Each structure stands twice: as C-alpha cells, then as structure tokens.
Coordinates of C-alpha atoms in Angstrom, one line a residue:
M71 CA 6.5 1.3 64.2
A72 CA 2.9 2.2 63.8
I73 CA 3.9 5.2 61.6
L74 CA 6.1 2.9 59.5
A75 CA 3.3 0.4 59.0
F76 CA 1.0 3.1 58.0
L77 CA 3.4 4.5 55.4
L78 CA 4.0 1.0 54.0
L79 CA 0.2 0.5 53.7
V80 CA -0.2 3.8 51.9
L81 CA 2.6 3.0 49.5
G82 CA 1.2 -0.4 48.9
L83 CA -2.2 1.1 48.1
C84 CA -0.6 3.6 45.7
E85 CA 1.2 1.0 43.7
P86 CA -1.7 0.0 41.4
N87 CA -2.4 3.7 40.6
E88 CA 1.2 4.3 39.7
A89 CA 1.1 1.3 37.4
T90 CA -2.0 2.6 35.8
S91 CA -0.5 6.1 35.3
Q92 CA 2.4 4.6 33.4
K93 CA 0.1 3.4 30.7
P94 CA 0.9 5.6 27.7
N95 CA -1.7 7.9 26.1
I96 CA -2.4 7.0 22.5
L97 CA -3.0 9.7 20.0
L98 CA -3.8 8.5 16.5
F99 CA -4.0 10.8 13.4
M100 CA -5.5 9.5 10.2
A101 CA -5.8 11.6 7.0
D102 CA -8.4 10.7 4.4
D103 CA -7.1 10.0 0.8
L104 CA -3.6 11.5 1.5
G105 CA -0.9 10.3 -0.8
I106 CA 2.6 9.4 0.4
G107 CA 4.0 11.8 -2.1
E108 CA 2.2 14.8 -0.5
I109 CA 4.3 15.2 2.7
G110 CA 7.6 16.9 3.1
C111 CA 9.3 14.2 5.0
Y112 CA 8.4 11.7 2.3
G113 CA 10.0 13.8 -0.5
N114 CA 7.5 16.5 -1.3
Y115 CA 9.1 20.0 -1.6
T116 CA 6.1 22.0 -2.7
I117 CA 3.5 21.4 0.0
R118 CA 4.3 22.7 3.5
T119 CA 3.8 20.1 6.3
P120 CA 6.0 21.2 9.1
N121 CA 4.1 19.6 12.0
I122 CA 4.0 16.1 10.3
D123 CA 7.6 16.5 9.4
R124 CA 8.5 17.3 13.0
L125 CA 6.8 14.1 14.1
A126 CA 9.1 12.2 11.8
L127 CA 12.2 14.1 12.9
E128 CA 11.4 13.3 16.6
G129 CA 10.3 9.7 15.9
V130 CA 10.2 6.8 13.5
K131 CA 9.2 7.0 9.8
L132 CA 8.0 3.8 8.1
T133 CA 8.6 3.7 4.4
Q134 CA 6.8 0.5 3.6
H135 CA 3.6 1.1 5.5
I136 CA 0.7 -0.7 3.8
S137 CA -3.0 -0.2 4.0
A138 CA -5.2 -3.3 4.0
A139 CA -7.4 -1.8 1.2
S140 CA -7.3 1.1 -1.3
V141 CA -10.7 2.5 -0.3
C142 CA -12.1 3.9 3.0
S143 CA -14.5 1.5 4.7
P144 CA -12.5 -1.7 4.2
S145 CA -9.2 0.0 5.2
R146 CA -10.7 1.6 8.3
S147 CA -12.3 -1.7 9.5
A148 CA -8.9 -3.4 9.2
F149 CA -7.2 -0.5 11.0
L150 CA -9.6 -0.8 14.0
T151 CA -9.6 -4.6 14.2
G152 CA -6.2 -5.7 12.9
R153 CA -7.9 -8.0 10.5
Y154 CA -8.2 -8.2 6.7
P155 CA -11.6 -6.8 5.6
I156 CA -12.4 -10.1 3.9
R157 CA -12.4 -11.8 7.3
T158 CA -15.0 -9.3 8.6
G159 CA -17.3 -9.0 5.6
M160 CA -16.1 -5.4 5.1
N161 CA -14.3 -6.1 1.8
G162 CA -17.0 -4.5 -0.4
H163 CA -18.6 -5.6 -3.7
D164 CA -17.5 -4.5 -7.1
N165 CA -21.0 -4.6 -8.6
G166 CA -22.5 -1.2 -8.7
G167 CA -19.5 0.4 -7.0
K168 CA -20.5 -0.8 -3.5
R169 CA -16.9 -1.0 -2.2
V170 CA -17.6 1.4 0.6
L171 CA -20.7 2.3 2.6
L172 CA -22.9 4.6 0.5
W173 CA -25.5 5.7 3.0
N174 CA -25.9 6.6 6.7
A175 CA -29.2 4.7 6.4
A176 CA -27.6 1.5 5.2
S177 CA -27.8 -1.5 7.5
G178 CA -24.3 -2.7 6.8
G179 CA -21.3 -1.7 8.9
L180 CA -18.5 -3.0 11.2
P181 CA -20.0 -6.2 12.7
T182 CA -20.8 -6.0 16.4
N183 CA -18.9 -9.2 17.1
E184 CA -15.6 -7.6 15.9
T185 CA -13.2 -6.3 18.6
T186 CA -11.6 -2.9 18.1
F187 CA -8.5 -1.6 19.9
A188 CA -10.9 1.0 21.5
K189 CA -12.9 -1.8 23.0
V190 CA -9.8 -3.5 24.5
L191 CA -8.3 -0.3 25.8
K192 CA -11.6 0.8 27.4
E193 CA -11.6 -2.5 29.3
Q194 CA -8.1 -1.5 30.6
G195 CA -9.4 1.8 32.0
Y196 CA -8.7 4.1 29.1
S197 CA -10.9 7.0 28.1
T198 CA -11.5 6.4 24.4
G199 CA -12.6 9.0 21.9
I200 CA -12.9 9.4 18.1
I201 CA -13.2 12.8 16.4
G202 CA -13.9 13.2 12.7
K203 CA -14.8 10.5 10.1
W204 CA -16.2 7.1 11.0
H205 CA -17.7 5.6 7.7
L206 CA -18.3 2.2 9.3
G207 CA -22.1 2.3 9.7
V208 CA -24.7 3.5 12.1
N209 CA -27.8 1.4 12.5
C210 CA -28.9 -2.2 11.9
N211 CA -32.7 -2.6 12.5
S212 CA -34.0 0.8 13.5
M213 CA -32.8 4.4 13.6
D214 CA -32.1 4.3 17.3
Y215 CA -30.3 0.9 17.5
F216 CA -26.8 2.3 16.7
C217 CA -25.3 -1.2 16.4
H218 CA -22.4 0.0 14.1
H219 CA -21.9 3.3 15.9
P220 CA -18.5 4.2 17.4
L221 CA -20.1 4.1 20.9
N222 CA -20.9 0.4 20.3
H223 CA -17.4 -0.3 19.3
G224 CA -15.5 0.7 22.4
F225 CA -15.4 4.5 22.1
D226 CA -16.7 6.6 25.1
F227 CA -16.9 9.8 23.0
F228 CA -17.7 10.5 19.4
Y229 CA -17.8 13.9 17.7
G230 CA -17.9 13.7 13.9
I231 CA -19.4 12.5 10.7
P232 CA -20.7 8.9 10.7
F233 CA -20.4 8.9 6.9
T234 CA -17.6 10.5 4.9
L235 CA -17.0 13.9 3.3
V236 CA -18.3 13.9 -0.3
N237 CA -18.9 16.4 -3.0
E238 CA -22.6 16.3 -2.2
C239 CA -21.8 18.1 1.1
E240 CA -20.8 21.2 -0.8
P241 CA -23.6 22.3 -3.1
S242 CA -21.3 24.0 -5.7
R243 CA -19.6 20.7 -6.5
P244 CA -20.8 18.0 -8.9
G245 CA -22.0 14.8 -7.2
E246 CA -19.8 11.8 -6.7
I247 CA -22.0 9.1 -5.1
A248 CA -23.2 6.4 -7.6
V249 CA -22.8 8.7 -10.5
E250 CA -23.1 6.0 -13.2
Y251 CA -26.1 4.5 -11.4
K252 CA -27.9 7.9 -11.3
E253 CA -27.3 8.3 -15.0
K254 CA -28.7 4.9 -15.7
L255 CA -31.7 5.6 -13.5
W256 CA -32.5 8.8 -15.3
F257 CA -32.4 7.0 -18.6
D258 CA -34.5 4.2 -17.3
A259 CA -37.0 6.7 -15.8
Q260 CA -37.5 8.3 -19.2
V261 CA -38.0 4.9 -20.9
F262 CA -40.5 4.0 -18.2
F263 CA -42.7 7.1 -18.5
I264 CA -42.6 6.9 -22.3
T265 CA -43.7 3.2 -22.0
V266 CA -46.5 4.2 -19.7
L267 CA -47.8 6.9 -22.1
T268 CA -47.5 4.4 -25.0
L269 CA -49.6 1.8 -23.1
I270 CA -52.2 4.4 -22.2
A271 CA -52.4 5.6 -25.8
N272 CA -52.6 2.1 -27.2
K273 CA -55.3 1.2 -24.7
K274 CA -57.4 4.3 -25.5
W275 CA -57.2 3.6 -29.2
K276 CA -57.7 -0.2 -28.6
L277 CA -54.5 -1.2 -30.4
I278 CA -53.6 -3.7 -27.7
D279 CA -55.6 -6.0 -25.5
I280 CA -54.5 -5.1 -21.9
T281 CA -56.6 -4.2 -18.9
W282 CA -56.5 -0.8 -17.1
T283 CA -55.6 -2.7 -13.9
V284 CA -52.4 -4.0 -15.4
I285 CA -51.5 -0.5 -16.7
V286 CA -52.2 1.2 -13.3
I287 CA -50.2 -1.4 -11.3
F288 CA -47.3 -1.1 -13.7
A289 CA -47.4 2.7 -13.6
L290 CA -47.7 2.8 -9.8
S291 CA -44.9 0.3 -9.2
G292 CA -42.5 2.1 -11.4
T293 CA -43.4 5.5 -10.1
L294 CA -42.8 4.4 -6.5
F295 CA -39.5 2.8 -7.5
F296 CA -38.2 6.0 -9.2
M297 CA -39.6 8.2 -6.5
Y298 CA -37.7 6.2 -3.9
W299 CA -34.4 6.7 -5.7
F300 CA -35.2 10.4 -6.5
I301 CA -35.7 11.1 -2.8
A302 CA -32.6 9.2 -1.9
F303 CA -30.3 11.0 -4.3
A304 CA -31.9 14.5 -4.3
F305 CA -31.6 15.0 -0.5
Q306 CA -28.2 13.4 0.0
P307 CA -26.8 16.5 1.8
Y308 CA -29.4 15.8 4.5
W309 CA -29.2 12.1 4.5
N310 CA -25.3 11.7 4.5
C311 CA -23.8 15.1 5.4
L312 CA -24.6 15.3 9.1
F313 CA -22.5 15.7 12.3
M314 CA -23.1 13.9 15.6
R315 CA -22.0 14.3 19.2
N316 CA -22.2 10.8 20.7
L317 CA -25.7 9.6 19.7
E318 CA -27.2 13.0 19.0
I319 CA -27.2 14.7 15.7
V320 CA -26.0 18.3 16.1
E321 CA -25.9 19.5 12.5
Q322 CA -27.9 18.3 9.5
P323 CA -26.7 19.2 7.0
M324 CA -23.3 20.1 8.4
D325 CA -21.7 23.5 8.0
L326 CA -18.3 22.8 6.4
K327 CA -17.0 26.3 7.3
T328 CA -16.8 25.4 11.0
K329 CA -15.6 21.9 10.9
S330 CA -11.8 22.4 11.2
G331 CA -12.2 24.7 14.2
Q332 CA -14.6 22.4 15.9
I333 CA -12.5 19.3 15.4
I334 CA -9.5 21.1 17.0
K335 CA -11.6 22.4 19.8
E336 CA -13.1 19.0 20.6
A337 CA -9.7 17.3 20.4
K338 CA -8.1 19.8 22.8
A339 CA -11.0 19.5 25.2
F340 CA -10.8 15.7 25.2
I341 CA -7.1 15.8 26.0
N342 CA -7.6 18.4 28.7
R343 CA -10.4 16.3 30.3
N344 CA -8.2 13.3 30.4
E345 CA -4.8 14.7 31.3
D346 CA -4.7 12.8 34.6
K347 CA -5.7 9.4 33.2
P348 CA -4.7 7.3 30.2
F349 CA -6.6 8.0 27.0
L350 CA -7.0 6.9 23.4
L351 CA -7.9 9.6 21.0
F352 CA -8.4 8.8 17.3
V353 CA -8.5 12.0 15.2
S354 CA -9.9 10.9 11.9
F355 CA -9.6 13.9 9.6
L356 CA -12.1 14.9 7.0
H357 CA -9.2 16.3 5.1
I358 CA -8.2 15.7 2.3
H359 CA -11.2 13.9 0.8
T360 CA -13.2 15.6 -2.0
P361 CA -14.5 18.3 -2.1
H362 CA -11.3 19.5 -0.3
Y363 CA -13.2 22.1 1.6
T364 CA -10.7 24.5 3.1
T365 CA -11.3 27.5 5.4
K366 CA -10.7 30.9 3.9
E367 CA -7.6 31.5 6.1
F368 CA -5.8 28.7 4.1
R369 CA -7.2 29.2 0.6
G370 CA -4.6 30.2 -1.9
R371 CA -1.6 29.6 0.3
S372 CA -0.2 26.5 -1.4
K373 CA 1.2 25.9 -4.9
H374 CA -1.4 23.2 -5.6
D375 CA -4.7 25.1 -5.6
L376 CA -7.4 23.9 -3.1
Y377 CA -5.8 20.4 -2.9
G378 CA -2.5 21.7 -1.4
D379 CA -4.4 24.3 0.7
N380 CA -6.4 21.4 2.3
I381 CA -3.2 19.5 3.2
E382 CA -1.5 22.5 4.7
E383 CA -4.6 23.2 6.8
M384 CA -4.7 19.6 8.1
D385 CA -1.0 19.9 9.0
W386 CA -1.8 23.1 10.9
M387 CA -4.6 21.3 12.7
I388 CA -2.2 18.6 13.8
G389 CA 0.1 21.3 15.2
Q390 CA -2.8 22.8 17.2
I391 CA -3.7 19.5 18.8
L392 CA 0.0 18.7 19.6
E393 CA 0.1 22.0 21.5
S394 CA -2.4 20.5 24.0
I395 CA -0.1 17.5 24.5
D396 CA 2.8 19.8 25.2
H397 CA 0.7 22.2 27.4
N398 CA -0.4 19.3 29.6
N399 CA 3.2 17.9 29.9
L400 CA 2.1 14.7 28.2
K401 CA 4.7 14.5 25.4
N402 CA 6.9 11.9 27.0
N403 CA 4.0 9.6 27.9
T404 CA 2.1 9.8 24.7
L405 CA 2.5 7.6 21.6
I406 CA 1.6 9.6 18.5
Y407 CA 0.9 8.0 15.2
F408 CA 0.2 9.5 11.8
T409 CA -1.1 7.8 8.7
S410 CA -3.6 7.9 5.8
D411 CA -6.3 5.4 5.2
H412 CA -5.0 4.6 1.7
G413 CA -3.3 6.3 -1.3
A414 CA -4.3 9.5 -3.0
Y415 CA -7.2 9.9 -5.4
L416 CA -5.7 10.3 -8.9
E417 CA -8.9 10.8 -10.9
G418 CA -9.4 14.1 -9.0
M419 CA -12.1 16.7 -9.4
E420 CA -13.3 18.7 -12.3
G421 CA -12.2 22.3 -12.9
S422 CA -8.5 22.3 -12.0
P423 CA -5.4 20.2 -13.0
H424 CA -4.2 20.6 -9.4
L425 CA -7.1 18.9 -7.7
K426 CA -5.5 15.5 -8.1
G427 CA -3.4 13.5 -5.6
S428 CA 0.2 12.3 -5.8
N429 CA 1.6 9.0 -4.6
G430 CA 5.2 10.0 -5.4
I431 CA 7.1 7.4 -7.4
Y432 CA 4.5 4.7 -6.7
R433 CA 2.1 3.5 -9.5
G434 CA -1.7 3.8 -9.1
G435 CA -3.8 5.3 -6.4
K436 CA -7.1 5.1 -4.4
G437 CA -9.4 2.2 -5.5
M438 CA -6.7 0.4 -7.5
G439 CA -6.5 -2.9 -5.6
G440 CA -2.9 -3.9 -5.3
L441 CA -1.0 -1.2 -7.1
E442 CA 1.5 0.3 -4.8
G443 CA 0.3 3.9 -5.0
G444 CA -3.1 2.9 -3.6
I445 CA -1.9 1.1 -0.5
R446 CA 1.5 2.4 0.4
V447 CA 0.8 5.2 3.0
P448 CA 2.7 7.4 5.4
G449 CA 3.5 5.9 8.8
I450 CA 5.1 8.0 11.6
L451 CA 5.3 7.2 15.3
R452 CA 6.7 9.4 18.0
W453 CA 7.2 8.6 21.7
P454 CA 10.1 10.5 23.2
G455 CA 12.3 8.4 25.5
R456 CA 10.9 5.2 24.2
L457 CA 11.3 5.3 20.4
P458 CA 14.4 6.6 18.7
A459 CA 14.3 10.0 17.0
N460 CA 14.9 10.7 13.3
T461 CA 14.8 7.0 12.4
V462 CA 13.7 5.4 9.2
I463 CA 12.5 1.8 9.0
D464 CA 12.3 0.3 5.5
K465 CA 10.5 -3.0 6.4
P466 CA 6.9 -4.1 5.4
T467 CA 4.4 -2.9 8.1
S468 CA 0.7 -2.5 8.0
L469 CA -2.1 -0.3 9.3
M470 CA -3.4 -3.4 10.9
D471 CA -0.3 -3.5 13.2
I472 CA -1.7 -0.6 15.2
F473 CA -4.3 -3.0 16.7
P474 CA -1.9 -5.3 18.5
T475 CA 0.6 -2.5 19.2
V476 CA -1.7 -0.3 21.2
T477 CA -3.7 -3.1 22.8
N478 CA -0.4 -4.5 24.2
L479 CA 0.8 -1.1 25.3
G480 CA -2.4 -0.5 27.1
G481 CA -2.2 -3.8 29.1
G482 CA -4.8 -5.6 27.0
M483 CA -4.6 -8.7 24.8
P484 CA -5.8 -9.3 21.3
P485 CA -8.7 -11.8 21.1
K486 CA -7.6 -15.4 20.9
D487 CA -10.8 -16.7 19.2
R488 CA -10.0 -15.2 15.8
I489 CA -7.1 -14.5 13.5
V490 CA -5.4 -11.1 14.0
D491 CA -3.3 -10.2 10.9
G492 CA -1.5 -7.3 12.5
K493 CA 1.8 -7.5 14.3
D494 CA 3.0 -5.7 17.4
L495 CA 5.3 -3.0 16.0
M496 CA 7.1 -2.1 19.3
P497 CA 9.9 -4.8 19.0
L498 CA 10.7 -3.5 15.5
L499 CA 10.4 0.2 16.4
E500 CA 12.7 -0.2 19.5
G501 CA 15.3 -2.2 17.5
H502 CA 14.8 -5.5 19.3
V503 CA 14.1 -7.3 16.0
L504 CA 15.1 -6.7 12.4
N505 CA 11.7 -7.5 10.8
S506 CA 8.1 -6.9 11.5
G507 CA 6.8 -10.5 11.2
H508 CA 4.9 -9.8 7.9
E509 CA 6.4 -12.4 5.5
F510 CA 3.4 -12.2 3.1
M511 CA 0.7 -9.5 2.6
F512 CA -2.4 -10.0 0.5
H513 CA -3.9 -7.1 -1.5
Y514 CA -7.6 -7.3 -2.3
C515 CA -9.9 -5.2 -4.4
A516 CA -13.3 -5.9 -3.0
G517 CA -13.4 -9.7 -2.9
H518 CA -10.7 -10.2 -5.6
L519 CA -7.1 -11.0 -4.7
H520 CA -5.2 -8.6 -7.0
A521 CA -1.7 -8.9 -5.6
V522 CA 0.6 -10.5 -3.0
R523 CA 3.9 -9.4 -1.6
W524 CA 6.6 -11.6 -0.1
H525 CA 9.4 -10.3 2.2
Q526 CA 12.2 -12.8 1.5
T527 CA 14.2 -12.1 4.6
S528 CA 17.1 -14.3 3.5
S529 CA 17.9 -11.9 0.7
E530 CA 16.1 -8.8 2.1
T531 CA 14.1 -8.6 -1.1
I532 CA 10.4 -7.6 -1.5
W533 CA 8.7 -9.5 -4.2
K534 CA 5.2 -8.7 -5.5
V535 CA 3.0 -10.7 -7.8
H536 CA 0.1 -9.1 -9.6
Y537 CA -2.8 -11.3 -10.7
I538 CA -5.3 -8.5 -11.6
S539 CA -4.7 -4.8 -12.3
P540 CA -6.8 -1.9 -13.7
K541 CA -7.0 -1.3 -17.4
F542 CA -6.1 2.4 -17.9
P543 CA -6.9 4.4 -21.0
E544 CA -3.9 4.5 -23.3
G545 CA -1.1 6.6 -21.9
A546 CA -2.9 7.3 -18.6
G547 CA -2.0 6.3 -15.1
A548 CA -5.6 6.2 -13.7
C549 CA -9.1 5.4 -14.7
Y550 CA -10.0 8.8 -16.0
G551 CA -13.7 9.1 -16.9
L552 CA -14.6 6.8 -14.0
K553 CA -14.9 7.7 -10.3
L554 CA -13.0 4.5 -9.3
C555 CA -11.2 1.8 -11.1
P556 CA -13.2 -1.5 -11.1
C557 CA -11.9 -4.6 -9.4
S558 CA -13.1 -7.1 -12.0
G559 CA -14.8 -7.5 -15.4
E560 CA -13.9 -6.0 -18.8
K561 CA -12.0 -3.0 -17.4
V562 CA -9.3 -4.9 -15.6
I563 CA -6.4 -7.0 -16.9
Y564 CA -6.1 -10.6 -15.8
H565 CA -2.4 -11.4 -15.9
V566 CA -1.7 -14.9 -17.2
P567 CA 1.0 -15.6 -16.3
P568 CA 1.1 -13.3 -13.3
L569 CA 3.4 -10.3 -13.2
L570 CA 6.3 -10.5 -10.8
Y571 CA 8.2 -7.4 -9.6
N572 CA 11.2 -6.9 -7.4
L573 CA 10.0 -3.9 -5.3
S574 CA 13.4 -3.6 -3.7
S575 CA 14.9 -2.5 -7.0
D576 CA 11.7 -1.5 -8.8
P577 CA 9.4 0.3 -6.3
S578 CA 7.5 1.9 -9.2
E579 CA 6.5 -1.5 -10.6
K580 CA 7.7 -0.7 -14.1
N581 CA 9.7 -3.7 -15.1
P582 CA 8.2 -7.2 -14.4
L583 CA 10.6 -10.1 -14.4
P584 CA 10.4 -12.3 -17.5
S585 CA 8.0 -15.2 -16.8
D586 CA 10.5 -17.7 -18.4
S587 CA 13.4 -16.6 -16.1
E588 CA 14.8 -18.9 -13.5
L589 CA 14.1 -16.4 -10.7
Y590 CA 10.5 -16.2 -11.7
S591 CA 10.1 -19.9 -11.5
K592 CA 11.6 -20.0 -8.0
V593 CA 9.7 -17.1 -6.5
L594 CA 6.1 -17.6 -7.9
P595 CA 5.6 -21.1 -6.4
T596 CA 6.5 -19.8 -2.9
I597 CA 3.9 -17.1 -3.2
Q598 CA 1.3 -19.5 -4.6
K599 CA 1.7 -21.8 -1.6
A600 CA 1.3 -18.8 0.8
I601 CA -2.0 -17.9 -1.0
A602 CA -3.2 -21.5 -0.5
R603 CA -2.4 -21.3 3.2
H604 CA -4.1 -17.9 3.5
N605 CA -7.2 -19.2 1.7
A606 CA -7.5 -22.0 4.1
T607 CA -7.9 -19.5 7.0
L608 CA -10.8 -17.7 5.3
H609 CA -14.4 -18.5 6.2
K610 CA -17.7 -17.3 4.9
V611 CA -19.1 -14.3 6.8
P612 CA -22.0 -12.0 6.3
Q613 CA -21.2 -9.4 3.6
Q614 CA -21.8 -5.9 5.1
L615 CA -21.5 -3.9 1.9
Y616 CA -23.4 -6.1 -0.5
G617 CA -27.0 -5.7 -1.9
L618 CA -29.6 -4.4 0.5
N619 CA -27.0 -4.0 3.3
N620 CA -25.7 -1.0 1.3
A621 CA -29.0 0.4 0.1
W622 CA -30.8 3.5 1.5
K623 CA -33.4 2.4 4.0
P624 CA -35.6 5.4 5.1
W625 CA -36.5 3.7 8.4
L626 CA -32.8 3.7 9.4
Q627 CA -32.1 7.3 8.4
P628 CA -30.6 9.3 11.2
C629 CA -32.8 12.4 11.5
C630 CA -32.7 15.6 13.5
G631 CA -36.4 16.2 13.5
T632 CA -39.3 14.2 12.2
F633 CA -38.4 12.2 9.0
P634 CA -38.3 13.4 6.3
F635 CA -37.9 16.9 7.7
C636 CA -34.3 16.4 8.9
W637 CA -32.4 19.6 9.6
C638 CA -30.9 21.3 12.6
N639 CA -27.8 23.2 13.8
K640 CA -27.4 22.8 17.5
E641 CA -23.7 23.7 17.5
N642 CA -24.4 27.3 16.6
D643 CA -27.7 27.6 18.5
P644 CA -27.2 29.8 21.6

C-alpha cells in the first residue's frame, strides 16, 4: 500500500509538468516586403521556394490573408498586438513620409502599455525570442531606457536589427530614407548661405540698416540647424544600421555579409536551448527589403536578378531552421507560421528592371493603403496531427489573428481591457467553423481610411469599397518617381462616389460596379454603417510616428562607444 501511495503521489506531482509539455512550440516566420506573387505555392513558377512550398503542402494555405497596413512599423505593431495601428498610435503620418519609424534614435515606438503575444506567452512559462528585424522603436527618454525594445515587450532574447534594412546599410546603393526631404534641405541650405553672404555684404557696404548681432544670431541658428541634419543623414549607416544582442550593440555598422549565417545560427541555438520546454521564436527576416543584400553563394542563381536571389536565399534559411525542428523531434508539437508584413515594393531600385516586386494578379503594392497588392500576403500554417495537410482556405483572415491564436494555444488570454481586432484562427483551421469571424476589415493609409471590405456570408461574397486610392502616372501601376505613394493630398484620388468592387469575381479590382446600380445601393449603406460602428470604438491616443517622436534625437542614439564615435564589431572579435 505504501508503494502504491508513493506511486500515486509521484504521478500526481508529474501531471502539471505533463500539461506544460503539451503546450505547442510556436515558430513564426515573417518576410519583409515579400509579395504574394513571389512564392511557388501561390502561383510563381520562376522563383524557387521549395521550403515554403513544403510548409503549404504539409499544412494550411490562406489565400485571403490580410495585413493591417501596407508599410512596416504599423503592420508589425498590429501583428504583435492583434490591434489596428490606429488604436495604438502606430498608424503613422503622411506629412514628410513619416509612416514608419525613421531612426533608432527616435522616441516613438510600440507603446509600453500595449500587450504583445510574447508578453502573454512569457507569463505562461514560454521562452520567447525574436531574431531579425524589429522596427518598433528602442528608447523613450534616454539611450539606456529601452522602453520600446523587444525585451520590454515580452521577449527574453533579441538578436537583430532594432531598425530595418535600408539602402543606406550598403554604401554602393543610393539612399532611400527621407530622399525628398534631403533634397529640400540641400536647396534650403544653399539659399540660407547665399542669404547670409548677402546680409554681410549689404551690412559692409551700408546698404541696409541691420546690426551685426542680428546677422550673427541668424547665421549661427541656421548653421546649427543644417549641421544637425547633415550629421543625422551623413552618418546613417552608423545611426541606423546596427545589430544588437539583447540590450548590447554587437555591430555598428553591421556587416551584411554575415547576417544570413548568423540569423540561422542564432535561430538553431535558440531551438536547441529550449527543446525541452515550450518556446516562441519569431524569425523576422531582413529579406527581401532593399537593398536585397544576398550572400555570394546565392547571387546569380535565380531568373530575377538580385531580387529573386534574395527570395531563394530566404527560402533556404527557412529550410535550415526547420532542420533544427526535425532534428530535435519537435515537428509534431510545433505550430509553424509563414507570412510577409505587407505586399511587395513595386517602385523598386535603380539599375535593373528585375529589382521590383510582384503581387501576382493583385493591384498595387507596398505603401498603397487599401489596394489589394499592398495588403494581401502569404499565410501558411503547419502543425502535423492538429492541422490538415495540403488544405486551402479562401476566407478573409488577418495578420492580427496570430495574437489571439497563439495566446490561446499557449494557455493565456487576450487582455479584456481593450479591443482586440484579431480572431482565433484555430476553429477555422481545424474545420470547426466555416468563417473566420472577420465580417468587416478596415484598410488605413496612415490615419486615412482608404478602403473597407465586407464578407457577406449569406452570399459568400467579398465586397470592397475604396474611398481614396493613389494617383499613378498615366499607364503606370505604381508611384514611380516617388519612394512611396502618399496617403492624402494632391497625389491621391478621392472617390466620390466611392468605388465598389466584388473581390470574389474581380480580385484584381479592375471593374467597379456602376454607382447607379441596385446592387451598389444595397451594399454601400451596410459598409457605411460598419464604418460608423468602427469609428465609435476609436479613441485619441498618443501618436508615436508624428513630429518630434519620429525625429533623430542624438541623446537617444544607441551607440557602441562614446557618442558620436559609434562603431564596433564584437561578433567577429576573437
């Protein structure tokens, strides 16, 4: 009897640990600027993506997977929190192109009062890590405060770039940050110095009655202003192109040649460290954002120049990381998800007709508000034994759905004190329900509502209304000559009356319904009422990407050394 009692006691003590071990591991892959038309399983036959295609073959492919924004920072904030960027102040500002964070030394970023899925899963005993791109801020008040840093948003481990990959990170490429503003500054600087010389000459020859004090103050003020911006822009590779391990800068500026290998190495190491306990790993690729830096082993391998090479290298990286899942016998207890933060960048890079993205049959691309090509992204989920294999779901879903999906799987609960716009995907993925729960979706460009979609379940029709859309050059399908299409002003079209499309029969958004048709008059009022209900749920919040929150502040600059002498390479230092 004593032995039996002892065995029962041991079994009883083991039960909680067994329950904990049944929590699935979560492995999330997110590409940067990858178009839905650039993957084999979504219809591309010229770029090789065998590892991504294998995930789709062994899992569920979503064909109406929608990003909450068509640019990086807003989309990623929505992904992590399950909330529209306009609710968190991460929606961006059209004035001056401040639709994403422009500096590591900006004070804006993902607010500290927002709850990420990493924070919820950490509370449930998960090891949480992010490897790669962050682009949601670093500091608030001082360079060692780290209020927006991943480690302050639920991640135990961070290895990556707190900003984003940009052309400035590769010296041979033309710059892409605030290009129009830099051109204006250069012109203004020339006007300023000519004005100063004119004032001095007129004063010397006594042609105007002005004191030397006024001239000196004017000259010093202007000189300081232009020096500030010159330093900010001239040293961007040092200010923005840095790599961190947790809170420590390990490369400044970063060495792009080593990044692919280091990301694979760190992802494998994280999986190996946590093979015996539940983990969340978010691999946020630098691929395929400009400048499309690709290691020499993959250069020239694709049919699409450096752009295709970059995609094929990313697919290989995914395969390398999946090997660790298989090697540790974690395949059947790991939910794997693959997506992109938004659609492909159509304006592309100078020098090659191939360095432009493809969104397949969908119109528009990155930065284009509500156009389908900017927000319809790949969505693939694999979990052997739990999710059906080789399955396609053609229902509206959102990147925001990952928040409630993984928090519920990990034993947590989404916060009850705020609106969460995402829906738990598991009932839809497992076939328990026919629809995702997204009746309406709202598509913003910065703070402007550009479009709304309605899933009319009674007829299984997807309707989409456009209120604002970009104004393209004649015969073009993108804002060539600009880095991004604007959200408002003279370079957009305000549709009066709004354009209405049936996406179910016209996914390319080519043929709007006549505004005087009976169907138009029935559908539009339903969507207008949904907008009114949605607007009633919005409240004023601090804007993270506006004004001084998105300006370079030297006192917030992450620096490996003594500012302004910021450089180091600790990764390759024996």
